[in-house]
Amino acid sequence: MHSVPGDRLFGLALWGAALSVAAVFAWLFVDLARLGLGALSWDFITTAPENAGRDGGIASILVSTLLILGVAVGVAAPVGLGAAVWLNTYTRAGGGTGRRIRLALDGLAGMPSIVFGLFGNAFFSVYLGLGFSILSGGLTLAAMILPVFIRTVEAGLGAVDDGWRRGAAALGLTQSAALAHVILPAAAPAIGAGLMLGIGRAAAETAALIFTSGYVDRMPESLSDSGRALAVHIYDLSMNVAGGDTHAAASALVLVALVACANLLAVALSRRLLTRRLAL
Amino acid sequence: MNPHTLGCIEAGTPCCVPVPHLSIENLAVSYGDTPVLSDVSLDIYKGCITALIGPSGCGKTSFLNALNRLTDLIPGARVEGRLRLVDGANSLDLLDPGLDVRALRRRVGMIFQRPNPFPLSIRRNLELPLREHGMRRADALAHKIETALSDVGLWEEVRDRLDAPALALSGGQQQRLCIARALVLEPEILLMDEPCSALDPIASGVVEEMIQSLSGRYTVVIVTHNLAQARRIGNYAAFFWMRERIGQLVEFGRCRQIFDAPVHPATAAYIGGMRG
């Protein structure tokens, strides 16, 4: 087969597009590494920030980040699981209620995070009186990751073999027993993947947290303390702190590693789901 | 003379009179506004194998699903008529909306066309229904599991790997495991929806023999498109056919009568097609 000039041009254009995407990422990463790799060390991770973050490390920031993520996942996982099971079990295929709710979820999934930040500030911080706290931030992130999580889990539940449901019913199992022992375990990879996608998105979040969990870079003592998330720390160092660039880059490297781990785990889980479905 | 004697021998006096186990009068099933089955009346006899035959789409599966109220799972499905589970002098109205369907399904088990063992271990597949119906004692569980697996001829094949995933079994083994899973609850009636059609001929033969061995202890209602199989294992046969796109029961009788001397021309033509 010989190639026509038009085809070759088309191939080149595709290569160009792919390479430019890779180049942007490489440039970004090399830039971060050049600036921040020197500052990265075990001490950086385990000591508290000093001098507005120019010196010291990010220990308290990491703790705050993990606490915020913990609250977000701890709230989003059970609520999202319940919502997904409800959508899967009680809404008829093609029914109006289910369609409207799914549409709303898809809309919310594409909502800019700053909107969630404003909502979280108005609702959790002010209306519920939680103030600038890890709790407010975590709850706001929970609201933010719920739509994607619910839709992922629902898709996973939908992929579960209907024969198992009917088999469980024919054995006189209750719906909750079938769910707990058969359906949810079968959908576990999808649940894990949805959770990891959510964690990846939440860990990288800045806008939704500035107005809810705040800026304070001290080690948090409880969930009602304000806590500064890693992404907020990076934003603050690079925008408001002169001479904070090195530590901003180092923090960014830590964050990239965190998000990459979450995403790799998500990919691995969904791949397992796929191979398992093929094996059946 | 009682018209419902058992077996394929015609001469001689029967030892017992067959007793109805399920009594069905004017049963009709519809999905939404579409009727799929109407005016079905027959008795399913205790301890016998009743084969349901007929072309695809004539309502055999809907009929089967109505018998253990699995139609409840289908949105818009409606079952009308009279359907009773006869137990001595007592009879249970199966279409009663307040009926405890879990208890009913424990008494009336079901085997599906495609083997559907749960994605759990072999042992857990059998343990789960027992536990959910309130059995907790480990030795009793183990005993029941062994009995059920032996009854389907699977015990020798899997006794050393009870904790292996059930989905690693072959298709025929999976189907026998599903039958064991139904048997472990000690039901009275087993409904089978083409249990052999997804299996290769050898596995199908093994499962068929296994089903045959259930007669005398369980009441079996089996849907099959394999007429030779229906003839081999059935004590009774019910022929379903479509009139104006609605499934109906055309002829019901002893297997030998249905196959050798069908009364209705549609039955004769359908059976004849098998031979031709």
XYZ file of C-alpha atoms in Angstrom:
556
model
C 0.000 0.000 0.000
C 1.458 3.344 -0.971
C 0.547 6.572 0.785
C -1.009 9.547 -0.942
C 0.436 13.044 -0.158
C -2.867 14.074 1.487
C -2.718 11.066 3.770
C 0.855 11.812 4.734
C -0.067 15.401 5.585
C -2.959 14.171 7.687
C -0.637 11.785 9.522
C 1.830 14.578 10.166
C -0.915 16.816 11.537
C -1.991 14.080 13.967
C 1.592 13.543 15.090
C 1.988 17.281 15.532
C -1.121 17.535 17.664
C -0.108 14.600 19.834
C 3.464 15.836 20.255
C 2.418 19.369 21.178
C 0.203 18.020 23.953
C 3.047 15.865 25.229
C 5.452 18.818 24.898
C 3.291 21.134 26.996
C 3.134 18.559 29.750
C 6.869 17.830 29.521
C 7.723 21.523 29.635
C 5.472 22.041 32.642
C 6.947 19.082 34.437
C 10.568 19.931 33.612
C 9.981 23.512 34.735
C 8.520 22.315 38.050
C 11.309 19.792 38.563
C 14.061 22.325 37.729
C 12.661 24.780 40.231
C 11.389 22.499 42.953
C 13.348 19.262 42.913
C 16.189 20.838 44.886
C 13.868 21.785 47.726
C 12.221 18.370 47.824
C 13.401 16.170 50.677
C 12.077 14.078 53.526
C 12.432 17.123 55.779
C 10.289 19.165 53.404
C 7.455 16.700 53.868
C 7.816 16.335 57.622
C 8.407 19.867 58.919
C 5.989 22.746 59.381
C 6.058 25.746 57.042
C 7.919 28.815 58.304
C 8.117 32.383 57.155
C 4.801 32.117 55.200
C 6.029 28.979 53.475
C 9.299 30.333 52.119
C 11.160 28.114 54.574
C 10.375 24.905 56.390
C 8.167 22.253 54.828
C 4.582 21.286 54.216
C 3.768 18.868 57.077
C 0.729 20.792 58.353
C -0.429 21.413 54.775
C -0.279 17.700 53.974
C -2.189 16.844 57.143
C -4.866 19.431 56.321
C -5.089 18.145 52.753
C -5.524 14.548 53.893
C -8.115 15.574 56.509
C -10.104 17.539 53.932
C -9.923 14.593 51.525
C -10.918 12.245 54.325
C -14.019 14.285 55.138
C -14.879 14.590 51.442
C -14.564 10.861 50.749
C -16.128 9.861 54.062
C -19.243 11.850 53.203
C -19.334 11.355 49.430
C -18.810 7.578 49.450
C -21.869 6.483 51.469
C -24.159 9.212 50.103
C -23.018 8.588 46.536
C -23.317 4.826 46.872
C -26.857 5.200 48.185
C -27.813 7.599 45.407
C -26.319 5.341 42.719
C -28.111 2.275 44.075
C -31.349 4.240 44.218
C -30.944 5.424 40.630
C -30.109 1.909 39.484
C -32.843 0.136 41.432
C -35.813 2.426 41.654
C -35.826 4.479 38.479
C -37.273 2.815 35.414
C -35.230 2.755 32.220
C -36.349 5.752 30.192
C -38.443 7.092 33.084
C -38.793 10.856 33.617
C -37.499 11.143 37.181
C -34.336 9.184 36.528
C -33.625 11.085 33.328
C -34.000 14.464 35.029
C -31.762 13.459 37.923
C -29.086 12.092 35.598
C -29.223 15.305 33.567
C -28.821 17.351 36.739
C -25.854 15.204 37.811
C -24.162 15.572 34.439
C -24.692 19.345 34.646
C -23.238 19.462 38.155
C -20.263 17.341 37.079
C -19.287 20.033 34.583
C -19.838 22.934 36.987
C -16.753 25.151 37.567
C -15.344 24.457 41.002
C -15.474 28.126 42.025
C -19.273 27.777 41.963
C -19.015 24.940 44.443
C -16.683 27.143 46.499
C -19.232 29.940 46.662
C -22.012 27.473 47.469
C -19.890 25.862 50.186
C -19.069 29.232 51.691
C -22.708 30.345 51.687
C -24.142 27.043 52.897
C -21.571 25.261 55.074
C -19.467 28.183 56.345
C -22.159 30.808 56.832
C -25.612 29.175 56.920
C -24.602 26.099 58.919
C -22.079 28.174 60.861
C -19.125 25.888 60.248
C -16.936 28.869 59.398
C -13.631 28.477 57.623
C -12.868 24.926 58.594
C -11.641 21.589 57.338
C -15.221 20.366 57.740
C -16.596 23.105 55.460
C -13.900 22.419 52.885
C -14.378 18.661 53.005
C -18.151 18.931 52.685
C -17.790 21.322 49.760
C -15.443 18.897 48.014
C -17.869 16.065 48.767
C -20.606 18.003 46.980
C -18.205 18.599 44.112
C -17.130 14.984 43.567
C -20.561 13.418 44.164
C -21.947 13.822 40.614
C -19.048 12.013 38.904
C -18.902 9.394 41.631
C -22.641 8.644 41.415
C -22.555 8.363 37.627
C -19.491 6.072 37.664
C -20.968 3.760 40.290
C -24.324 3.737 38.540
C -22.645 2.683 35.287
C -20.848 -0.067 37.212
C -24.100 -1.284 38.764
C -25.766 -1.227 35.359
C -23.016 -3.500 34.015
C -23.706 -6.124 36.682
C -25.256 -9.230 35.146
C -29.053 -9.121 35.474
C -29.071 -12.904 35.844
C -27.597 -12.484 39.328
C -30.397 -10.171 40.388
C -33.061 -12.559 39.140
C -31.210 -15.519 40.594
C -31.047 -13.830 43.985
C -34.738 -12.945 43.850
C -35.636 -16.515 42.851
C -33.785 -17.783 45.936
C -35.906 -15.541 48.121
C -32.995 -13.272 49.056
C -34.005 -9.804 50.185
C -33.034 -6.931 47.951
C -30.579 -5.674 50.549
C -28.927 -9.102 50.878
C -28.566 -9.400 47.111
C -27.067 -5.920 47.049
C -24.649 -6.489 49.899
C -23.445 -9.978 48.948
C -23.665 -10.074 45.165
C -24.320 -6.799 43.362
C -22.035 -4.379 45.224
C -19.037 -6.782 45.330
C -19.462 -7.309 41.604
C -19.485 -3.547 41.083
C -16.573 -2.962 43.482
C -14.033 -2.049 40.770
C -16.365 0.665 39.446
C -16.922 1.983 42.949
C -13.155 2.121 43.511
C -12.561 3.811 40.179
C -15.225 6.434 40.868
C -13.761 7.113 44.281
C -10.231 7.521 42.924
C -11.392 9.867 40.158
C -13.105 11.931 42.826
C -10.032 11.951 45.065
C -7.859 12.996 42.144
C -10.142 15.886 41.381
C -10.579 16.906 45.014
C -6.842 16.803 45.773
C -6.137 19.240 42.967
C -8.841 21.662 44.057
C -8.101 25.282 44.938
C -11.063 27.459 44.086
C -13.583 25.463 46.072
C -11.370 25.552 49.163
C -10.222 29.163 49.393
C -13.649 30.261 50.631
C -14.375 27.221 52.743
C -11.353 25.705 54.476
C -9.313 28.868 54.329
C -5.630 29.779 54.356
C -4.337 29.040 57.823
C -1.119 27.021 57.546
C -0.885 25.899 61.177
C -1.217 22.243 62.078
C -4.988 21.699 62.462
C -6.132 20.539 65.893
C -9.625 19.503 64.928
C -11.955 19.397 61.960
C -13.363 22.781 62.930
C -9.951 24.403 62.513
C -9.141 26.129 59.304
C -6.600 24.196 57.244
C -4.666 25.018 54.130
C -4.816 22.441 51.345
C -1.783 21.723 49.159
C -3.298 23.365 46.080
C -4.187 26.491 48.083
C -0.632 26.529 49.471
C 0.794 26.488 45.948
C -1.556 29.256 44.877
C -0.637 31.380 47.872
C 3.117 30.848 47.543
C 3.210 31.723 43.886
C 0.769 34.650 44.012
C 1.122 36.315 47.402
C 4.527 35.363 48.786
C 7.605 36.892 47.211
C 10.392 34.326 47.075
C 7.993 31.432 47.523
C 8.462 30.021 44.029
C 10.874 27.230 44.945
C 8.620 25.835 47.611
C 5.579 26.324 45.401
C 7.235 24.151 42.764
C 8.262 21.525 45.308
C 4.723 21.425 46.718
C 3.386 21.141 43.195
C 5.604 18.101 42.601
C 4.162 16.457 45.719
C 0.652 17.266 44.545
C 1.314 15.928 41.041
C 2.597 12.705 42.567
C -0.510 12.457 44.767
C -2.948 13.032 41.902
C -1.008 10.722 39.589
C -1.225 7.953 42.185
C -4.970 8.420 42.534
C -5.470 8.375 38.772
C -3.239 5.348 38.204
C -5.223 3.501 40.825
C -8.445 4.531 39.090
C -7.165 3.258 35.747
C -5.999 -0.015 37.268
C -9.372 -0.548 38.925
C -11.401 0.145 35.811
C -9.128 -2.121 33.784
C -9.763 -4.871 36.271
C -13.469 -4.262 35.850
C -13.115 -4.631 32.098
C -11.121 -7.863 32.150
C -13.464 -9.305 34.708
C -16.447 -8.531 32.534
C -14.721 -10.183 29.568
C -13.943 -13.247 31.640
C -17.592 -13.854 32.477
C -60.490 -44.506 35.368
C -58.258 -41.653 36.375
C -56.999 -39.943 33.268
C -53.682 -38.915 34.815
C -51.742 -42.097 35.364
C -47.981 -41.862 35.471
C -45.263 -43.337 33.315
C -45.170 -44.486 29.744
C -46.821 -47.882 30.251
C -50.494 -47.787 29.448
C -51.696 -51.126 30.795
C -52.106 -52.106 34.432
C -53.527 -50.407 37.498
C -51.725 -47.325 38.825
C -50.410 -47.511 42.376
C -51.456 -44.017 43.237
C -53.545 -41.174 41.971
C -51.565 -38.081 40.986
C -52.272 -35.104 43.220
C -52.283 -31.528 41.978
C -49.480 -29.432 43.480
C -50.151 -26.263 41.570
C -53.670 -25.525 40.485
C -53.942 -22.974 37.698
C -57.227 -21.563 36.396
C -57.654 -18.983 33.646
C -54.201 -17.564 34.167
C -53.398 -14.493 32.066
C -50.153 -12.505 31.915
C -49.759 -9.094 30.328
C -46.939 -6.554 30.142
C -48.382 -3.055 30.189
C -51.244 -3.184 27.699
C -49.852 -6.156 25.797
C -51.315 -9.526 26.743
C -48.783 -12.342 26.238
C -50.650 -15.271 27.719
C -54.327 -15.875 28.356
C -56.742 -18.471 29.591
C -54.305 -21.095 30.840
C -55.843 -23.767 33.054
C -54.045 -26.881 34.171
C -52.907 -28.821 37.209
C -49.228 -29.465 37.842
C -48.933 -32.840 39.540
C -46.896 -33.445 42.625
C -43.621 -35.302 42.133
C -43.972 -35.305 38.361
C -42.037 -33.596 35.614
C -44.217 -31.398 33.448
C -42.610 -30.255 30.210
C -43.801 -27.035 28.600
C -43.277 -27.103 24.845
C -44.155 -24.787 21.996
C -42.556 -22.201 19.733
C -40.609 -19.196 21.051
C -42.668 -16.221 22.155
C -45.793 -18.153 23.099
C -45.584 -17.241 26.760
C -43.927 -20.295 28.320
C -41.330 -18.254 30.200
C -43.955 -15.730 31.318
C -46.037 -18.626 32.606
C -43.052 -19.995 34.514
C -42.209 -16.570 35.974
C -45.790 -16.159 37.168
C -45.579 -19.391 39.167
C -43.062 -17.986 41.670
C -44.053 -14.347 41.225
C -40.801 -13.464 39.490
C -43.124 -11.398 37.294
C -43.053 -8.920 40.199
C -39.567 -7.900 39.031
C -40.793 -6.897 35.584
C -42.188 -3.348 35.553
C -45.741 -3.294 34.274
C -46.274 -7.060 34.412
C -49.763 -8.148 35.469
C -50.925 -11.651 36.335
C -54.626 -12.499 36.571
C -56.677 -15.612 37.168
C -56.339 -18.173 39.909
C -53.067 -19.715 40.960
C -52.921 -21.905 44.024
C -50.218 -23.941 45.694
C -51.997 -27.026 47.026
C -50.689 -28.669 50.165
C -53.041 -31.351 51.430
C -56.223 -29.650 52.498
C -54.557 -26.233 52.549
C -54.049 -24.099 49.535
C -52.132 -20.883 49.177
C -53.336 -18.155 46.848
C -50.145 -17.219 44.972
C -51.605 -14.093 43.422
C -52.494 -12.580 46.782
C -50.766 -9.154 46.812
C -49.978 -9.627 50.512
C -48.275 -12.981 49.960
C -44.810 -13.424 51.473
C -42.976 -13.898 48.170
C -39.703 -14.758 49.897
C -41.357 -17.705 51.601
C -43.017 -18.666 48.314
C -39.717 -18.586 46.417
C -38.168 -20.743 49.056
C -40.826 -23.351 48.284
C -40.750 -22.789 44.533
C -37.185 -22.598 43.224
C -36.079 -21.550 39.766
C -33.318 -22.480 37.339
C -32.544 -20.129 34.481
C -31.529 -20.663 30.894
C -28.076 -19.204 31.369
C -26.278 -20.590 34.442
C -26.067 -17.737 36.938
C -23.872 -18.751 39.858
C -22.931 -15.715 41.926
C -19.359 -14.406 41.531
C -18.464 -16.023 44.855
C -16.899 -19.299 45.884
C -18.753 -22.569 45.308
C -19.389 -22.867 49.036
C -20.603 -19.271 49.409
C -23.049 -19.764 46.539
C -24.834 -22.418 48.575
C -24.261 -20.823 51.967
C -25.702 -17.441 51.047
C -29.337 -18.528 50.515
C -29.205 -20.738 53.615
C -27.851 -17.961 55.787
C -30.339 -15.483 54.417
C -33.135 -17.856 55.348
C -31.870 -17.988 58.889
C -29.575 -21.010 59.033
C -26.354 -20.235 60.889
C -24.969 -23.425 62.423
C -21.745 -24.407 60.682
C -22.187 -28.197 60.851
C -25.766 -28.023 59.553
C -24.645 -25.733 56.740
C -21.820 -28.090 55.761
C -24.165 -31.087 55.822
C -26.788 -29.409 53.644
C -24.160 -28.211 51.188
C -22.726 -31.688 50.817
C -26.176 -33.211 50.357
C -27.195 -30.689 47.706
C -23.926 -31.064 45.801
C -24.175 -34.858 45.958
C -27.753 -34.755 44.684
C -26.640 -32.937 41.536
C -23.583 -35.186 41.133
C -21.148 -32.382 41.757
C -19.764 -33.341 45.166
C -17.016 -35.644 43.903
C -15.981 -33.068 41.321
C -15.686 -30.082 43.667
C -15.212 -31.429 47.194
C -11.536 -30.426 47.194
C -12.128 -26.929 45.889
C -15.242 -25.634 47.596
C -13.537 -22.291 48.064
C -12.659 -21.889 44.399
C -14.672 -19.315 42.431
C -17.905 -20.759 41.067
C -17.338 -18.957 37.776
C -14.253 -21.109 37.157
C -16.500 -24.172 36.739
C -17.555 -25.370 33.285
C -20.978 -24.410 31.944
C -22.577 -27.735 32.813
C -21.060 -27.707 36.286
C -22.281 -24.138 36.786
C -25.812 -25.157 35.865
C -25.691 -28.114 38.243
C -24.378 -25.773 40.949
C -27.379 -23.518 40.299
C -29.686 -26.511 40.681
C -27.880 -27.429 43.915
C -28.290 -23.839 45.083
C -32.033 -24.160 44.556
C -32.168 -27.643 46.145
C -30.256 -26.558 49.237
C -33.323 -24.586 50.365
C -35.381 -27.811 50.138
C -38.077 -26.456 47.854
C -41.140 -28.458 46.808
C -41.305 -27.257 43.254
C -38.556 -26.462 40.764
C -39.180 -24.275 37.747
C -36.652 -24.661 34.943
C -36.412 -22.341 31.976
C -34.560 -24.199 29.215
C -31.854 -25.309 31.647
C -29.877 -27.205 28.998
C -30.078 -24.897 26.013
C -26.888 -22.978 26.824
C -24.857 -26.177 27.332
C -22.949 -28.437 24.959
C -24.541 -31.838 24.174
C -22.513 -33.790 26.716
C -23.099 -31.360 29.581
C -26.722 -31.146 28.497
C -27.026 -34.917 28.775
C -25.573 -34.901 32.285
C -27.929 -32.143 33.430
C -30.880 -33.883 31.776
C -30.199 -37.126 33.633
C -29.858 -35.118 36.827
C -33.243 -33.477 36.266
C -34.814 -36.839 35.596
C -33.536 -38.064 38.947
C -35.495 -35.268 40.670
C -38.856 -36.778 39.746
C -40.556 -38.484 42.646
C -39.103 -36.002 45.155
C -39.666 -32.676 43.524
C -42.379 -31.297 41.321
C -40.594 -30.038 38.218
C -41.934 -27.694 35.561
C -39.488 -27.446 32.691
C -39.583 -25.289 29.575
C -37.684 -26.878 26.728
C -37.358 -26.451 22.988
C -35.804 -29.860 22.730
C -38.808 -32.073 22.016
C -36.794 -35.271 22.285
C -35.716 -34.140 25.743
C -39.282 -33.288 26.733
C -40.337 -36.753 25.643
C -37.487 -38.452 27.498
C -37.885 -36.750 30.855
C -41.500 -35.525 30.998
C -44.370 -37.308 32.710
C -46.747 -34.680 31.429
C -46.477 -32.240 28.578
C -48.229 -28.947 27.971
C -48.242 -27.553 24.451
C -48.420 -23.755 24.121
C -49.267 -22.002 20.897
C -50.101 -18.499 19.761
C -53.552 -17.357 18.703
C -53.798 -13.743 17.544
C -50.330 -13.107 18.987
C -51.392 -14.191 22.466
C -49.942 -17.352 23.964
C -52.399 -20.059 24.952
C -52.351 -23.571 26.290
C -53.550 -25.799 23.487
C -53.140 -29.258 24.855
C -52.121 -30.837 28.118
C -51.773 -34.493 28.881
C -49.458 -37.360 29.567
C -46.252 -37.122 27.570
C -46.897 -40.286 25.590
C -50.361 -39.180 24.608
C -49.146 -35.714 23.531
C -46.319 -37.142 21.465
C -47.959 -40.284 20.056
C -51.580 -39.295 19.746
C -51.965 -35.509 19.883
C -55.585 -34.421 19.761
C -55.172 -30.902 18.501
C -54.017 -30.370 14.881
C -51.538 -27.632 15.968
C -49.895 -30.046 18.400
C -49.726 -32.714 15.735
C -48.152 -30.301 13.275
C -45.583 -29.067 15.817
C -44.644 -32.573 16.952
C -44.669 -33.693 13.316
C -42.235 -30.924 12.425
C -39.826 -32.415 14.895
C -39.981 -35.752 13.139
C -40.114 -34.424 9.604
